[in-house]
Amino acid sequence: VQLQASGGGLVQAGGSLRLSCAVSGGTIGHYNMGWFRQAPGKERAFVAAIRAGGGSTYYEDSVKGRFTISRANAKNALYLQMNNLKPEDTAVYFCAADRPPVAIYSELPNARHYDVWGQGTLVTVSS
């Protein structure tokens, strides 16, 4: 399985971006999928996840109400719609797959459950 993230860029505070993650070599609906981000000088941090099968979602508190994770099974693609962006959202964003889906719902934010990672896409939010 390979993941290819795209969609990053430079946006002003209050703006929107949609990140995409193309999945090849596997079926996205069979995996828990997550978005993580790493800001300059900081550790990689959880952003959002969507469970295999039914697709329940889980968000980090600071992005609730602003970000939406979704997937398109027919396109084998994962998305992260980011609205009302803030300068503190500036980071490299990574998509990741937990396969087979080991993590229970409460464990979705834990990066150690994800065994395949995309290369990252840079999001820069200017104030």
PDB file of C-alpha atoms in Angstrom:
ATOM      1  CA  VAL A   1       0.000   0.000   0.000  1.00  0.00           C
ATOM      2  CA  GLN A   2       1.202   3.488  -0.859  1.00  0.00           C
ATOM      3  CA  LEU A   3      -0.203   6.860   0.172  1.00  0.00           C
ATOM      4  CA  GLN A   4       0.253  10.116  -1.727  1.00  0.00           C
ATOM      5  CA  ALA A   5      -0.802  13.338   0.001  1.00  0.00           C
ATOM      6  CA  SER A   6      -1.470  16.547  -1.893  1.00  0.00           C
ATOM      7  CA  GLY A   7      -3.336  19.824  -1.675  1.00  0.00           C
ATOM      8  CA  GLY A   8      -1.161  21.852   0.641  1.00  0.00           C
ATOM      9  CA  GLY A   9      -0.288  25.464  -0.010  1.00  0.00           C
ATOM     10  CA  LEU A  10      -0.217  29.003   1.299  1.00  0.00           C
ATOM     11  CA  VAL A  11      -3.476  30.492   2.551  1.00  0.00           C
ATOM     12  CA  GLN A  12      -4.466  33.495   4.637  1.00  0.00           C
ATOM     13  CA  ALA A  13      -5.944  33.077   8.074  1.00  0.00           C
ATOM     14  CA  GLY A  14      -9.658  32.353   7.790  1.00  0.00           C
ATOM     15  CA  GLY A  15      -9.221  30.628   4.467  1.00  0.00           C
ATOM     16  CA  SER A  16      -9.784  27.028   3.425  1.00  0.00           C
ATOM     17  CA  LEU A  17      -7.849  24.161   1.899  1.00  0.00           C
ATOM     18  CA  ARG A  18      -8.712  20.578   1.046  1.00  0.00           C
ATOM     19  CA  LEU A  19      -6.020  17.956   1.396  1.00  0.00           C
ATOM     20  CA  SER A  20      -6.225  14.705  -0.504  1.00  0.00           C
ATOM     21  CA  CYS A  21      -4.536  11.359   0.024  1.00  0.00           C
ATOM     22  CA  ALA A  22      -4.540   8.869  -2.831  1.00  0.00           C
ATOM     23  CA  VAL A  23      -4.353   5.226  -1.767  1.00  0.00           C
ATOM     24  CA  SER A  24      -2.845   2.658  -4.116  1.00  0.00           C
ATOM     25  CA  GLY A  25      -2.314  -1.055  -3.669  1.00  0.00           C
ATOM     26  CA  GLY A  26      -5.150  -1.469  -1.205  1.00  0.00           C
ATOM     27  CA  THR A  27      -8.772  -0.663  -0.391  1.00  0.00           C
ATOM     28  CA  ILE A  28      -9.249   2.445   1.733  1.00  0.00           C
ATOM     29  CA  GLY A  29     -12.477   1.254   3.314  1.00  0.00           C
ATOM     30  CA  HIS A  30     -10.632  -1.690   4.894  1.00  0.00           C
ATOM     31  CA  TYR A  31      -8.291   0.540   6.923  1.00  0.00           C
ATOM     32  CA  ASN A  32      -8.485   3.065   9.685  1.00  0.00           C
ATOM     33  CA  MET A  33      -7.137   6.257   8.099  1.00  0.00           C
ATOM     34  CA  GLY A  34      -5.678   9.271   9.822  1.00  0.00           C
ATOM     35  CA  TRP A  35      -4.275  12.733   9.280  1.00  0.00           C
ATOM     36  CA  PHE A  36      -1.366  13.915  11.395  1.00  0.00           C
ATOM     37  CA  ARG A  37       0.655  17.117  11.264  1.00  0.00           C
ATOM     38  CA  GLN A  38       4.100  18.251  12.283  1.00  0.00           C
ATOM     39  CA  ALA A  39       4.763  21.914  12.924  1.00  0.00           C
ATOM     40  CA  PRO A  40       8.308  23.325  12.824  1.00  0.00           C
ATOM     41  CA  GLY A  41      10.223  22.264  15.908  1.00  0.00           C
ATOM     42  CA  LYS A  42       7.382  20.119  17.225  1.00  0.00           C
ATOM     43  CA  GLU A  43       6.526  16.447  17.288  1.00  0.00           C
ATOM     44  CA  ARG A  44       4.046  14.876  14.930  1.00  0.00           C
ATOM     45  CA  ALA A  45       0.509  15.301  16.258  1.00  0.00           C
ATOM     46  CA  PHE A  46      -2.870  13.744  15.568  1.00  0.00           C
ATOM     47  CA  VAL A  47      -5.444  15.757  13.611  1.00  0.00           C
ATOM     48  CA  ALA A  48      -8.310  13.480  12.586  1.00  0.00           C
ATOM     49  CA  ALA A  49      -9.160   9.866  11.797  1.00  0.00           C
ATOM     50  CA  ILE A  50     -11.869   7.832  10.136  1.00  0.00           C
ATOM     51  CA  ARG A  51     -12.535   4.235  11.015  1.00  0.00           C
ATOM     52  CA  ALA A  52     -12.604   1.304   8.631  1.00  0.00           C
ATOM     53  CA  GLY A  53     -16.008   0.087   7.523  1.00  0.00           C
ATOM     54  CA  GLY A  54     -18.661   2.347   9.034  1.00  0.00           C
ATOM     55  CA  GLY A  55     -16.445   5.432   8.903  1.00  0.00           C
ATOM     56  CA  SER A  56     -16.944   6.991  12.315  1.00  0.00           C
ATOM     57  CA  THR A  57     -14.679   9.995  12.783  1.00  0.00           C
ATOM     58  CA  TYR A  58     -12.466  11.339  15.542  1.00  0.00           C
ATOM     59  CA  TYR A  59     -10.955  14.822  15.805  1.00  0.00           C
ATOM     60  CA  GLU A  60      -8.338  16.557  17.865  1.00  0.00           C
ATOM     61  CA  ASP A  61     -10.016  19.207  19.980  1.00  0.00           C
ATOM     62  CA  SER A  62      -8.442  22.247  18.317  1.00  0.00           C
ATOM     63  CA  VAL A  63      -9.781  21.333  14.864  1.00  0.00           C
ATOM     64  CA  LYS A  64     -13.307  20.265  15.836  1.00  0.00           C
ATOM     65  CA  GLY A  65     -15.862  22.292  13.924  1.00  0.00           C
ATOM     66  CA  ARG A  66     -13.246  23.536  11.438  1.00  0.00           C
ATOM     67  CA  PHE A  67     -11.843  20.374   9.837  1.00  0.00           C
ATOM     68  CA  THR A  68     -13.734  17.471   8.266  1.00  0.00           C
ATOM     69  CA  ILE A  69     -12.214  14.112   7.405  1.00  0.00           C
ATOM     70  CA  SER A  70     -13.897  11.999   4.751  1.00  0.00           C
ATOM     71  CA  ARG A  71     -13.152   9.298   2.262  1.00  0.00           C
ATOM     72  CA  ALA A  72     -14.380   8.335  -1.206  1.00  0.00           C
ATOM     73  CA  ASN A  73     -14.306   4.573  -1.450  1.00  0.00           C
ATOM     74  CA  ALA A  74     -14.886   4.567  -5.202  1.00  0.00           C
ATOM     75  CA  LYS A  75     -11.860   6.810  -5.687  1.00  0.00           C
ATOM     76  CA  ASN A  76      -9.788   5.148  -2.965  1.00  0.00           C
ATOM     77  CA  ALA A  77      -9.101   8.602  -1.589  1.00  0.00           C
ATOM     78  CA  LEU A  78      -8.988  10.298   1.798  1.00  0.00           C
ATOM     79  CA  TYR A  79      -9.714  13.985   2.299  1.00  0.00           C
ATOM     80  CA  LEU A  80      -9.279  16.652   4.931  1.00  0.00           C
ATOM     81  CA  GLN A  81     -11.395  19.755   4.422  1.00  0.00           C
ATOM     82  CA  MET A  82      -9.880  22.561   6.474  1.00  0.00           C
ATOM     83  CA  ASN A  83     -11.919  25.733   7.050  1.00  0.00           C
ATOM     84  CA  ASN A  84     -11.259  28.837   9.100  1.00  0.00           C
ATOM     85  CA  LEU A  85      -7.551  28.114   9.079  1.00  0.00           C
ATOM     86  CA  LYS A  86      -5.348  29.701  11.712  1.00  0.00           C
ATOM     87  CA  PRO A  87      -1.605  30.411  11.729  1.00  0.00           C
ATOM     88  CA  GLU A  88      -1.165  27.665  14.321  1.00  0.00           C
ATOM     89  CA  ASP A  89      -2.422  25.154  11.729  1.00  0.00           C
ATOM     90  CA  THR A  90       0.816  25.691   9.792  1.00  0.00           C
ATOM     91  CA  ALA A  91       2.519  22.303   9.488  1.00  0.00           C
ATOM     92  CA  VAL A  92       3.384  19.431   7.219  1.00  0.00           C
ATOM     93  CA  TYR A  93       0.313  17.206   7.027  1.00  0.00           C
ATOM     94  CA  PHE A  94       0.631  13.437   6.665  1.00  0.00           C
ATOM     95  CA  CYS A  95      -1.947  10.802   5.862  1.00  0.00           C
ATOM     96  CA  ALA A  96      -1.558   7.357   7.369  1.00  0.00           C
ATOM     97  CA  ALA A  97      -3.169   3.926   7.281  1.00  0.00           C
ATOM     98  CA  ASP A  98      -3.735   1.429  10.088  1.00  0.00           C
ATOM     99  CA  ARG A  99      -3.875  -1.922   8.361  1.00  0.00           C
ATOM    100  CA  PRO A 100      -5.309  -4.210   9.245  1.00  0.00           C
ATOM    101  CA  PRO A 101      -7.366  -1.856  11.435  1.00  0.00           C
ATOM    102  CA  VAL A 102      -6.047  -2.623  14.905  1.00  0.00           C
ATOM    103  CA  ALA A 103      -6.890   0.553  16.802  1.00  0.00           C
ATOM    104  CA  ILE A 104     -10.190   0.768  18.643  1.00  0.00           C
ATOM    105  CA  TYR A 105     -11.944   4.128  18.516  1.00  0.00           C
ATOM    106  CA  SER A 106     -10.158   5.640  21.513  1.00  0.00           C
ATOM    107  CA  GLU A 107      -6.768   4.585  20.138  1.00  0.00           C
ATOM    108  CA  LEU A 108      -7.151   6.312  16.771  1.00  0.00           C
ATOM    109  CA  PRO A 109      -4.996   9.319  17.774  1.00  0.00           C
ATOM    110  CA  ASN A 110      -2.032   7.066  18.558  1.00  0.00           C
ATOM    111  CA  ALA A 111       0.441   7.218  15.683  1.00  0.00           C
ATOM    112  CA  ARG A 112       2.002   3.867  16.581  1.00  0.00           C
ATOM    113  CA  HIS A 113      -1.069   2.058  15.222  1.00  0.00           C
ATOM    114  CA  TYR A 114      -0.468   3.409  11.703  1.00  0.00           C
ATOM    115  CA  ASP A 115       2.003   1.397   9.633  1.00  0.00           C
ATOM    116  CA  VAL A 116       1.877   3.174   6.273  1.00  0.00           C
ATOM    117  CA  TRP A 117       2.536   6.904   5.874  1.00  0.00           C
ATOM    118  CA  GLY A 118       2.379   9.331   2.988  1.00  0.00           C
ATOM    119  CA  GLN A 119       5.154  11.798   2.237  1.00  0.00           C
ATOM    120  CA  GLY A 120       3.474  14.900   3.671  1.00  0.00           C
ATOM    121  CA  THR A 121       2.134  18.115   2.211  1.00  0.00           C
ATOM    122  CA  LEU A 122       2.961  21.567   3.571  1.00  0.00           C
ATOM    123  CA  VAL A 123       0.212  23.901   4.749  1.00  0.00           C
ATOM    124  CA  THR A 124       1.200  27.473   5.552  1.00  0.00           C
ATOM    125  CA  VAL A 125      -1.334  29.864   7.062  1.00  0.00           C
ATOM    126  CA  SER A 126      -0.364  33.529   7.089  1.00  0.00           C
ATOM    127  CA  SER A 127      -1.771  35.990   9.598  1.00  0.00           C
TER     128      SER A 127
END
